[in-house]
């Protein structure tokens, strides 16, 4: 008669007597073969080349993005400047027409031109001041110990 207990197969021809506390039964593992120096140098050169190519691609992408932004900024700035110019002309003509009945057309024209010249002079002064700030920010010699810009001479 067959027994009712299932039979569990043991390890197939392998004994666990040689394993004790985590050590391999056949001794320490064989260390890998040393990598030749030429292979290491080739890998380093390949990695440096790939890094340089990636950096150049990044610089090119950043340059393209800056060019795109500068192009659209200049385009929209031109449209804004044209709209402002037309608005200033309309304001000037309106001011001349409004002042003409009270003080005459010649004096009204002279007053409007003088006011517009004053506004233009103020805007030019502010633009020059902002330009100096840009030059200062981009200067190599921030301590002013030496002259590094031909315009400063």
Tab-separated table of N, CA and C in Angstrom:
chain	number	residue	atom	x	y	z
A	1	UNK	N	0.796	-1.158	0.000
A	1	UNK	CA	0.000	0.000	0.000
A	1	UNK	C	0.856	1.245	0.000
A	2	UNK	N	0.307	2.248	-0.628
A	2	UNK	CA	1.058	3.502	-0.712
A	2	UNK	C	0.783	4.341	0.510
A	3	UNK	N	1.826	5.080	0.935
A	3	UNK	CA	1.621	5.921	2.110
A	3	UNK	C	0.873	7.177	1.704
A	4	UNK	N	0.181	7.746	2.650
A	4	UNK	CA	-0.625	8.930	2.366
A	4	UNK	C	0.205	10.217	2.446
A	5	UNK	N	1.433	10.183	2.912
A	5	UNK	CA	2.280	11.355	3.004
A	5	UNK	C	2.943	11.611	1.655
A	6	UNK	N	2.935	12.857	1.197
A	6	UNK	CA	3.576	13.146	-0.096
A	6	UNK	C	5.075	13.035	0.024
A	7	UNK	N	5.679	12.649	-1.048
A	7	UNK	CA	7.133	12.499	-1.076
A	7	UNK	C	7.723	13.766	-1.663
A	8	UNK	N	8.642	14.434	-0.917
A	8	UNK	CA	9.296	15.631	-1.429
A	8	UNK	C	10.668	15.254	-1.933
A	9	UNK	N	10.939	15.583	-3.165
A	9	UNK	CA	12.253	15.226	-3.684
A	9	UNK	C	13.334	16.079	-3.055
A	10	UNK	N	14.478	15.521	-2.788
A	10	UNK	CA	15.609	16.224	-2.218
A	10	UNK	C	16.453	16.848	-3.319
A	11	UNK	N	17.514	17.518	-2.935
A	11	UNK	CA	18.374	18.122	-3.948
A	11	UNK	C	18.991	17.037	-4.815
A	12	UNK	N	19.005	17.343	-6.100
A	12	UNK	CA	19.468	16.346	-7.069
A	12	UNK	C	20.979	16.249	-7.028
A	13	UNK	N	21.503	15.341	-6.313
A	13	UNK	CA	22.937	15.068	-6.279
A	13	UNK	C	23.763	16.188	-5.694
A	14	UNK	N	23.187	17.044	-4.932
A	14	UNK	CA	23.929	18.177	-4.392
A	14	UNK	C	23.797	18.179	-2.883
A	15	UNK	N	24.882	18.328	-2.230
A	15	UNK	CA	24.868	18.329	-0.775
A	15	UNK	C	25.096	19.745	-0.283
A	16	UNK	N	24.456	20.118	0.786
A	16	UNK	CA	24.617	21.444	1.376
A	16	UNK	C	25.608	21.416	2.532
A	17	UNK	N	26.400	20.372	2.599
A	17	UNK	CA	27.345	20.269	3.701
A	17	UNK	C	28.483	21.276	3.592
A	18	UNK	N	28.819	21.685	2.356
A	18	UNK	CA	29.957	22.596	2.166
A	18	UNK	C	29.613	24.053	2.427
A	19	UNK	N	28.351	24.394	2.582
A	19	UNK	CA	27.954	25.793	2.775
A	19	UNK	C	27.823	26.045	4.261
A	20	UNK	N	28.518	27.059	4.726
A	20	UNK	CA	28.453	27.393	6.130
A	20	UNK	C	28.552	28.904	6.275
A	21	UNK	N	27.552	29.501	6.826
A	21	UNK	CA	27.555	30.926	7.166
A	21	UNK	C	27.840	31.832	5.969
A	22	UNK	N	27.280	31.558	4.815
A	22	UNK	CA	27.363	32.452	3.673
A	22	UNK	C	28.588	32.285	2.811
A	23	UNK	N	29.484	31.351	3.105
A	23	UNK	CA	30.664	31.169	2.270
A	23	UNK	C	30.337	30.230	1.125
A	24	UNK	N	30.931	30.513	-0.028
A	24	UNK	CA	30.697	29.668	-1.202
A	24	UNK	C	31.383	28.330	-0.995
A	25	UNK	N	30.784	27.250	-1.479
A	25	UNK	CA	31.378	25.931	-1.260
A	25	UNK	C	32.668	25.721	-2.036
A	26	UNK	N	32.842	26.441	-3.136
A	26	UNK	CA	34.042	26.235	-3.944
A	26	UNK	C	35.120	27.259	-3.649
A	27	UNK	N	35.039	27.978	-2.583
A	27	UNK	CA	36.057	28.958	-2.248
A	27	UNK	C	35.628	30.366	-2.641
A	28	UNK	N	36.512	31.336	-2.493
A	28	UNK	CA	36.162	32.724	-2.817
A	28	UNK	C	35.930	32.873	-4.333
A	29	UNK	N	35.098	33.847	-4.715
A	29	UNK	CA	34.842	34.033	-6.142
A	29	UNK	C	36.094	34.491	-6.867
A	30	UNK	N	36.155	34.165	-8.129
A	30	UNK	CA	37.312	34.542	-8.946
A	30	UNK	C	37.173	36.020	-9.316
A	31	UNK	N	38.219	36.816	-9.063
A	31	UNK	CA	38.120	38.235	-9.405
A	31	UNK	C	38.058	38.393	-10.930
A	32	UNK	N	37.384	39.448	-11.416
A	32	UNK	CA	37.312	39.649	-12.860
A	32	UNK	C	38.684	39.994	-13.421
A	33	UNK	N	38.841	39.718	-14.679
A	33	UNK	CA	40.124	40.003	-15.339
A	33	UNK	C	40.336	41.514	-15.378
A	34	UNK	N	41.564	41.982	-15.201
A	34	UNK	CA	41.805	43.434	-15.225
A	34	UNK	C	41.523	44.003	-16.625
A	35	UNK	N	40.959	45.224	-16.623
A	35	UNK	CA	40.661	45.898	-17.888
A	35	UNK	C	41.929	46.579	-18.364
A	36	UNK	N	42.271	46.410	-19.649
A	36	UNK	CA	43.492	47.051	-20.151
A	36	UNK	C	43.376	48.580	-20.112
A	37	UNK	N	44.514	49.223	-19.903
A	37	UNK	CA	44.553	50.674	-19.813
A	37	UNK	C	44.069	51.321	-21.109
A	38	UNK	N	44.377	50.724	-22.236
A	38	UNK	CA	43.944	51.302	-23.510
A	38	UNK	C	42.415	51.319	-23.617
A	39	UNK	N	41.768	50.299	-23.074
A	39	UNK	CA	40.303	50.251	-23.079
A	39	UNK	C	39.728	51.357	-22.188
A	40	UNK	N	40.346	51.573	-21.026
A	40	UNK	CA	39.908	52.629	-20.124
A	40	UNK	C	40.055	53.996	-20.791
A	41	UNK	N	41.202	54.224	-21.433
A	41	UNK	CA	41.444	55.501	-22.114
A	41	UNK	C	40.443	55.697	-23.242
A	42	UNK	N	40.178	54.641	-24.018
A	42	UNK	CA	39.194	54.742	-25.099
A	42	UNK	C	37.809	55.090	-24.557
A	43	UNK	N	37.421	54.474	-23.432
A	43	UNK	CA	36.122	54.778	-22.832
A	43	UNK	C	36.049	56.234	-22.355
A	44	UNK	N	37.133	56.719	-21.739
A	44	UNK	CA	37.164	58.106	-21.262
A	44	UNK	C	37.059	59.072	-22.438
A	45	UNK	N	37.801	58.810	-23.511
A	45	UNK	CA	37.755	59.679	-24.690
A	45	UNK	C	36.352	59.664	-25.301
A	46	UNK	N	35.732	58.488	-25.388
A	46	UNK	CA	34.377	58.410	-25.929
A	46	UNK	C	33.397	59.203	-25.061
A	47	UNK	N	33.540	59.078	-23.727
A	47	UNK	CA	32.653	59.809	-22.825
A	47	UNK	C	32.870	61.321	-22.936
A	48	UNK	N	34.131	61.755	-23.026
A	48	UNK	CA	34.408	63.183	-23.169
A	48	UNK	C	33.870	63.703	-24.491
A	49	UNK	N	34.014	62.930	-25.546
A	49	UNK	CA	33.501	63.339	-26.848
A	49	UNK	C	31.986	63.471	-26.819
A	50	UNK	N	31.320	62.517	-26.207
A	50	UNK	CA	29.862	62.581	-26.110
A	50	UNK	C	29.428	63.771	-25.261
A	51	UNK	N	30.163	64.040	-24.188
A	51	UNK	CA	29.840	65.190	-23.339
A	51	UNK	C	30.023	66.496	-24.091
A	52	UNK	N	31.112	66.613	-24.836
A	52	UNK	CA	31.356	67.832	-25.610
A	52	UNK	C	30.272	68.030	-26.663
A	53	UNK	N	29.876	66.952	-27.331
A	53	UNK	CA	28.814	67.067	-28.343
A	53	UNK	C	27.496	67.485	-27.691
A	54	UNK	N	27.209	66.951	-26.528
A	54	UNK	CA	25.977	67.312	-25.827
A	54	UNK	C	26.004	68.779	-25.396
A	55	UNK	N	27.153	69.250	-24.916
A	55	UNK	CA	27.273	70.652	-24.515
A	55	UNK	C	27.100	71.578	-25.709
A	56	UNK	N	27.698	71.228	-26.843
A	56	UNK	CA	27.541	72.049	-28.042
A	56	UNK	C	26.095	72.057	-28.524
A	57	UNK	N	25.439	70.928	-28.440
A	57	UNK	CA	24.030	70.876	-28.827
A	57	UNK	C	23.187	71.749	-27.895
A	58	UNK	N	23.503	71.733	-26.604
A	58	UNK	CA	22.790	72.570	-25.649
A	58	UNK	C	23.013	74.051	-25.944
A	59	UNK	N	24.261	74.426	-26.208
A	59	UNK	CA	24.554	75.823	-26.535
A	59	UNK	C	23.832	76.252	-27.803
A	60	UNK	N	23.800	75.382	-28.789
A	60	UNK	CA	23.107	75.703	-30.035
A	60	UNK	C	21.608	75.877	-29.799
A	61	UNK	N	21.034	75.002	-28.988
A	61	UNK	CA	19.604	75.107	-28.690
A	61	UNK	C	19.301	76.392	-27.923
A	62	UNK	N	20.157	76.743	-26.980
A	62	UNK	CA	19.957	77.984	-26.232
A	62	UNK	C	20.088	79.196	-27.139
A	63	UNK	N	21.040	79.148	-28.067
A	63	UNK	CA	21.207	80.238	-29.025
A	63	UNK	C	19.996	80.388	-29.925
A	64	UNK	N	19.453	79.266	-30.384
A	64	UNK	CA	18.254	79.306	-31.218
A	64	UNK	C	17.070	79.876	-30.447
A	65	UNK	N	16.939	79.494	-29.184
A	65	UNK	CA	15.861	80.019	-28.358
A	65	UNK	C	16.014	81.523	-28.148
A	66	UNK	N	17.239	81.970	-27.890
A	66	UNK	CA	17.483	83.398	-27.701
A	66	UNK	C	17.202	84.166	-28.990
A	67	UNK	N	17.601	83.608	-30.128
A	67	UNK	CA	17.339	84.260	-31.414
A	67	UNK	C	15.839	84.355	-31.665
A	68	UNK	N	15.125	83.295	-31.371
A	68	UNK	CA	13.678	83.298	-31.549
A	68	UNK	C	13.034	84.379	-30.677
A	69	UNK	N	13.443	84.441	-29.419
A	69	UNK	CA	12.895	85.445	-28.514
A	69	UNK	C	13.250	86.862	-28.942
A	70	UNK	N	14.497	87.069	-29.378
A	70	UNK	CA	14.911	88.404	-29.813
A	70	UNK	C	14.162	88.832	-31.066
A	71	UNK	N	13.939	87.894	-31.978
A	71	UNK	CA	13.228	88.215	-33.216
A	71	UNK	C	11.801	88.658	-32.923
A	72	UNK	N	11.098	87.871	-32.116
A	72	UNK	CA	9.716	88.231	-31.816
A	72	UNK	C	9.636	89.468	-30.932
A	73	UNK	N	10.588	89.643	-30.054
A	73	UNK	CA	10.606	90.839	-29.221
A	73	UNK	C	10.802	92.081	-30.082
A	74	UNK	N	11.715	92.005	-31.046
A	74	UNK	CA	11.934	93.138	-31.947
A	74	UNK	C	10.704	93.398	-32.813
A	75	UNK	N	10.058	92.343	-33.284
A	75	UNK	CA	8.871	92.519	-34.121
A	75	UNK	C	7.743	93.197	-33.344
A	76	UNK	N	7.449	92.688	-32.155
A	76	UNK	CA	6.378	93.283	-31.365
A	76	UNK	C	6.768	94.667	-30.862
A	77	UNK	N	8.046	94.880	-30.581
A	77	UNK	CA	8.506	96.213	-30.183
A	77	UNK	C	8.335	97.222	-31.303
A	78	UNK	N	8.585	96.811	-32.545
A	78	UNK	CA	8.393	97.694	-33.696
A	78	UNK	C	6.915	98.054	-33.856
A	79	UNK	N	6.067	97.068	-33.711
A	79	UNK	CA	4.620	97.338	-33.808
A	79	UNK	C	4.183	98.295	-32.709
A	80	UNK	N	4.691	98.085	-31.486
A	80	UNK	CA	4.339	98.976	-30.378
A	80	UNK	C	4.866	100.388	-30.621
A	81	UNK	N	6.081	100.513	-31.153
A	81	UNK	CA	6.641	101.835	-31.424
A	81	UNK	C	5.850	102.555	-32.515
A	82	UNK	N	5.432	101.825	-33.537
A	82	UNK	CA	4.616	102.437	-34.593
A	82	UNK	C	3.274	102.905	-34.037
A	83	UNK	N	2.638	102.091	-33.224
A	83	UNK	CA	1.361	102.481	-32.627
A	83	UNK	C	1.532	103.697	-31.732
A	84	UNK	N	2.615	103.731	-30.965
A	84	UNK	CA	2.876	104.881	-30.101
A	84	UNK	C	3.131	106.131	-30.932
A	85	UNK	N	3.855	105.993	-32.033
A	85	UNK	CA	4.110	107.146	-32.917
A	85	UNK	C	2.828	107.713	-33.500
A	86	UNK	N	1.955	106.829	-33.958
A	86	UNK	CA	0.678	107.290	-34.510
A	86	UNK	C	-0.155	107.954	-33.415
A	87	UNK	N	-0.147	107.390	-32.214
A	87	UNK	CA	-0.897	107.990	-31.108
A	87	UNK	C	-0.339	109.367	-30.749
A	88	UNK	N	0.974	109.509	-30.767
A	88	UNK	CA	1.584	110.820	-30.474
A	88	UNK	C	1.231	111.842	-31.553
A	89	UNK	N	1.201	111.406	-32.821
A	89	UNK	CA	0.792	112.317	-33.897
A	89	UNK	C	-0.656	112.763	-33.711
A	90	UNK	N	-1.520	111.805	-33.391
A	90	UNK	CA	-2.923	112.146	-33.170
A	90	UNK	C	-3.063	113.110	-31.986
A	91	UNK	N	-2.301	112.858	-30.925
A	91	UNK	CA	-2.345	113.743	-29.767
A	91	UNK	C	-1.838	115.138	-30.128
A	92	UNK	N	-0.761	115.190	-30.909
A	92	UNK	CA	-0.210	116.486	-31.306
A	92	UNK	C	-1.200	117.257	-32.177
A	93	UNK	N	-1.791	116.605	-33.168
A	93	UNK	CA	-2.766	117.292	-34.021
A	93	UNK	C	-3.980	117.735	-33.210
A	94	UNK	N	-4.435	116.869	-32.301
A	94	UNK	CA	-5.571	117.232	-31.459
A	94	UNK	C	-5.250	118.421	-30.568
A	95	UNK	N	-4.048	118.451	-30.011
A	95	UNK	CA	-3.659	119.570	-29.153
A	95	UNK	C	-3.568	120.863	-29.959
A	96	UNK	N	-3.023	120.792	-31.164
A	96	UNK	CA	-2.939	121.985	-32.004
A	96	UNK	C	-4.339	122.486	-32.353
A	97	UNK	N	-5.231	121.566	-32.736
A	97	UNK	CA	-6.598	121.967	-33.081
A	97	UNK	C	-7.344	122.528	-31.870
A	98	UNK	N	-7.087	121.986	-30.683
A	98	UNK	CA	-7.777	122.478	-29.481
A	98	UNK	C	-7.240	123.834	-29.052
A	99	UNK	N	-5.936	124.082	-29.227
A	99	UNK	CA	-5.349	125.357	-28.789
A	99	UNK	C	-5.491	126.469	-29.834
A	100	UNK	N	-5.682	126.124	-31.089
A	100	UNK	CA	-5.724	127.131	-32.158
A	100	UNK	C	-6.772	128.217	-31.944
A	101	UNK	N	-8.006	127.905	-31.559
A	101	UNK	CA	-8.975	128.995	-31.387
A	101	UNK	C	-8.615	129.969	-30.253
A	102	UNK	N	-7.913	129.518	-29.235
A	102	UNK	CA	-7.602	130.383	-28.097
A	102	UNK	C	-6.345	131.227	-28.349
A	103	UNK	N	-5.257	130.607	-28.886
A	103	UNK	CA	-3.985	131.332	-28.982
A	103	UNK	C	-3.465	131.462	-30.411
A	104	UNK	N	-4.147	130.910	-31.376
A	104	UNK	CA	-3.720	131.002	-32.769
A	104	UNK	C	-2.973	129.746	-33.184
A	105	UNK	N	-2.995	129.436	-34.491
A	105	UNK	CA	-2.393	128.192	-34.963
A	105	UNK	C	-0.873	128.148	-34.832
A	106	UNK	N	-0.170	129.266	-35.060
A	106	UNK	CA	1.290	129.252	-34.996
A	106	UNK	C	1.774	129.027	-33.568
A	107	UNK	N	1.237	129.757	-32.625
A	107	UNK	CA	1.660	129.595	-31.235
A	107	UNK	C	1.255	128.220	-30.703
A	108	UNK	N	0.103	127.704	-31.100
A	108	UNK	CA	-0.324	126.366	-30.676
A	108	UNK	C	0.643	125.311	-31.203
A	109	UNK	N	1.063	125.461	-32.459
A	109	UNK	CA	2.022	124.516	-33.038
A	109	UNK	C	3.351	124.580	-32.296
A	110	UNK	N	3.834	125.784	-31.996
A	110	UNK	CA	5.118	125.930	-31.284
A	110	UNK	C	5.050	125.330	-29.883
A	111	UNK	N	3.952	125.516	-29.188
A	111	UNK	CA	3.804	124.957	-27.838
A	111	UNK	C	3.798	123.426	-27.897
A	112	UNK	N	3.045	122.859	-28.823
A	112	UNK	CA	2.971	121.398	-28.927
A	112	UNK	C	4.338	120.823	-29.306
A	113	UNK	N	5.046	121.469	-30.234
A	113	UNK	CA	6.384	120.992	-30.627
A	113	UNK	C	7.345	121.072	-29.437
A	114	UNK	N	7.290	122.177	-28.669
A	114	UNK	CA	8.180	122.312	-27.507
A	114	UNK	C	7.900	121.231	-26.471
A	115	UNK	N	6.638	120.945	-26.213
A	115	UNK	CA	6.285	119.899	-25.245
A	115	UNK	C	6.770	118.537	-25.742
A	116	UNK	N	6.568	118.235	-27.024
A	116	UNK	CA	7.024	116.955	-27.572
A	116	UNK	C	8.548	116.843	-27.556
A	117	UNK	N	9.261	117.937	-27.810
A	117	UNK	CA	10.725	117.917	-27.714
A	117	UNK	C	11.186	117.671	-26.280
A	118	UNK	N	10.496	118.251	-25.318
A	118	UNK	CA	10.840	118.012	-23.913
A	118	UNK	C	10.611	116.556	-23.534
A	119	UNK	N	9.491	115.992	-23.983
A	119	UNK	CA	9.222	114.575	-23.710
A	119	UNK	C	10.287	113.699	-24.374
A	120	UNK	N	10.651	114.026	-25.620
A	120	UNK	CA	11.684	113.262	-26.323
A	120	UNK	C	13.037	113.357	-25.633
A	121	UNK	N	13.391	114.558	-25.148
A	121	UNK	CA	14.664	114.732	-24.440
A	121	UNK	C	14.692	113.911	-23.151
A	122	UNK	N	13.576	113.933	-22.412
A	122	UNK	CA	13.503	113.138	-21.187
A	122	UNK	C	13.627	111.649	-21.491
A	123	UNK	N	12.926	111.172	-22.527
A	123	UNK	CA	13.003	109.748	-22.898
A	123	UNK	C	14.416	109.383	-23.353
A	124	UNK	N	15.078	110.266	-24.089
A	124	UNK	CA	16.462	110.009	-24.510
A	124	UNK	C	17.416	109.951	-23.335
A	125	UNK	N	17.222	110.842	-22.359
A	125	UNK	CA	18.060	110.821	-21.160
A	125	UNK	C	17.890	109.512	-20.404
A	126	UNK	N	16.632	109.038	-20.269
A	126	UNK	CA	16.381	107.762	-19.573
A	126	UNK	C	16.972	106.594	-20.349
A	127	UNK	N	16.884	106.624	-21.660
A	127	UNK	CA	17.444	105.540	-22.472
A	127	UNK	C	18.960	105.494	-22.322
A	128	UNK	N	19.604	106.655	-22.312
A	128	UNK	CA	21.062	106.681	-22.161
A	128	UNK	C	21.478	106.161	-20.783
A	129	UNK	N	20.708	106.509	-19.772
A	129	UNK	CA	21.008	106.025	-18.422
A	129	UNK	C	20.861	104.501	-18.347
A	130	UNK	N	19.828	103.971	-18.968
A	130	UNK	CA	19.637	102.518	-18.990
A	130	UNK	C	20.745	101.838	-19.788
A	131	UNK	N	21.199	102.472	-20.858
A	131	UNK	CA	22.301	101.910	-21.653
A	131	UNK	C	23.580	101.842	-20.820
A	132	UNK	N	23.823	102.848	-20.008
A	132	UNK	CA	25.002	102.811	-19.133
A	132	UNK	C	24.907	101.669	-18.124
A	133	UNK	N	23.694	101.386	-17.637
A	133	UNK	CA	23.506	100.263	-16.714
A	133	UNK	C	23.842	98.941	-17.407
A	134	UNK	N	23.446	98.813	-18.660
A	134	UNK	CA	23.755	97.589	-19.414
A	134	UNK	C	25.256	97.463	-19.603
A	135	UNK	N	25.908	98.558	-19.985
A	135	UNK	CA	27.368	98.506	-20.166
A	135	UNK	C	28.076	98.145	-18.870
A	136	UNK	N	27.591	98.659	-17.757
A	136	UNK	CA	28.209	98.351	-16.472
A	136	UNK	C	28.020	96.877	-16.137
A	137	UNK	N	26.857	96.341	-16.421
A	137	UNK	CA	26.596	94.937	-16.102
A	137	UNK	C	27.442	94.000	-16.946
A	138	UNK	N	27.749	94.393	-18.167
A	138	UNK	CA	28.526	93.531	-19.060
A	138	UNK	C	30.019	93.814	-19.029
A	139	UNK	N	30.446	94.739	-18.218
A	139	UNK	CA	31.861	95.105	-18.145
A	139	UNK	C	32.674	93.969	-17.527
A	140	UNK	N	33.856	93.743	-18.048
A	140	UNK	CA	34.736	92.705	-17.501
A	140	UNK	C	35.380	93.176	-16.210
A	141	UNK	N	35.733	94.448	-16.157
A	141	UNK	CA	36.424	94.996	-14.999
A	141	UNK	C	35.425	95.800	-14.171
A	142	UNK	N	34.768	95.150	-13.209
A	142	UNK	CA	33.737	95.824	-12.435
A	142	UNK	C	34.304	96.780	-11.386
A	143	UNK	N	35.593	96.685	-11.097
A	143	UNK	CA	36.174	97.553	-10.076
A	143	UNK	C	36.663	98.862	-10.646
A	144	UNK	N	36.607	99.024	-11.988
A	144	UNK	CA	37.053	100.237	-12.662
A	144	UNK	C	38.529	100.530	-12.435
A	145	UNK	N	39.319	99.511	-12.164
A	145	UNK	CA	40.742	99.717	-11.955
A	145	UNK	C	41.475	99.877	-13.274
A	146	UNK	N	40.925	99.319	-14.327
A	146	UNK	CA	41.534	99.451	-15.642
A	146	UNK	C	40.465	99.720	-16.674
A	147	UNK	N	40.858	100.337	-17.757
A	147	UNK	CA	39.903	100.655	-18.811
A	147	UNK	C	39.789	99.425	-19.710
A	148	UNK	N	38.572	98.903	-19.843
A	148	UNK	CA	38.391	97.722	-20.669
A	148	UNK	C	37.413	97.987	-21.799
A	149	UNK	N	36.970	99.204	-21.976
A	149	UNK	CA	36.027	99.535	-23.015
A	149	UNK	C	36.566	100.738	-23.773
A	150	UNK	N	36.557	100.696	-25.092
A	150	UNK	CA	37.100	101.783	-25.902
A	150	UNK	C	36.319	103.086	-25.674
A	151	UNK	N	35.032	102.977	-25.372
A	151	UNK	CA	34.225	104.171	-25.146
A	151	UNK	C	34.585	104.868	-23.835
A	152	UNK	N	35.175	104.125	-22.879
A	152	UNK	CA	35.549	104.725	-21.604
A	152	UNK	C	36.834	105.550	-21.690
A	153	UNK	N	37.618	105.361	-22.731
A	153	UNK	CA	38.925	106.021	-22.827
A	153	UNK	C	38.804	107.509	-23.012
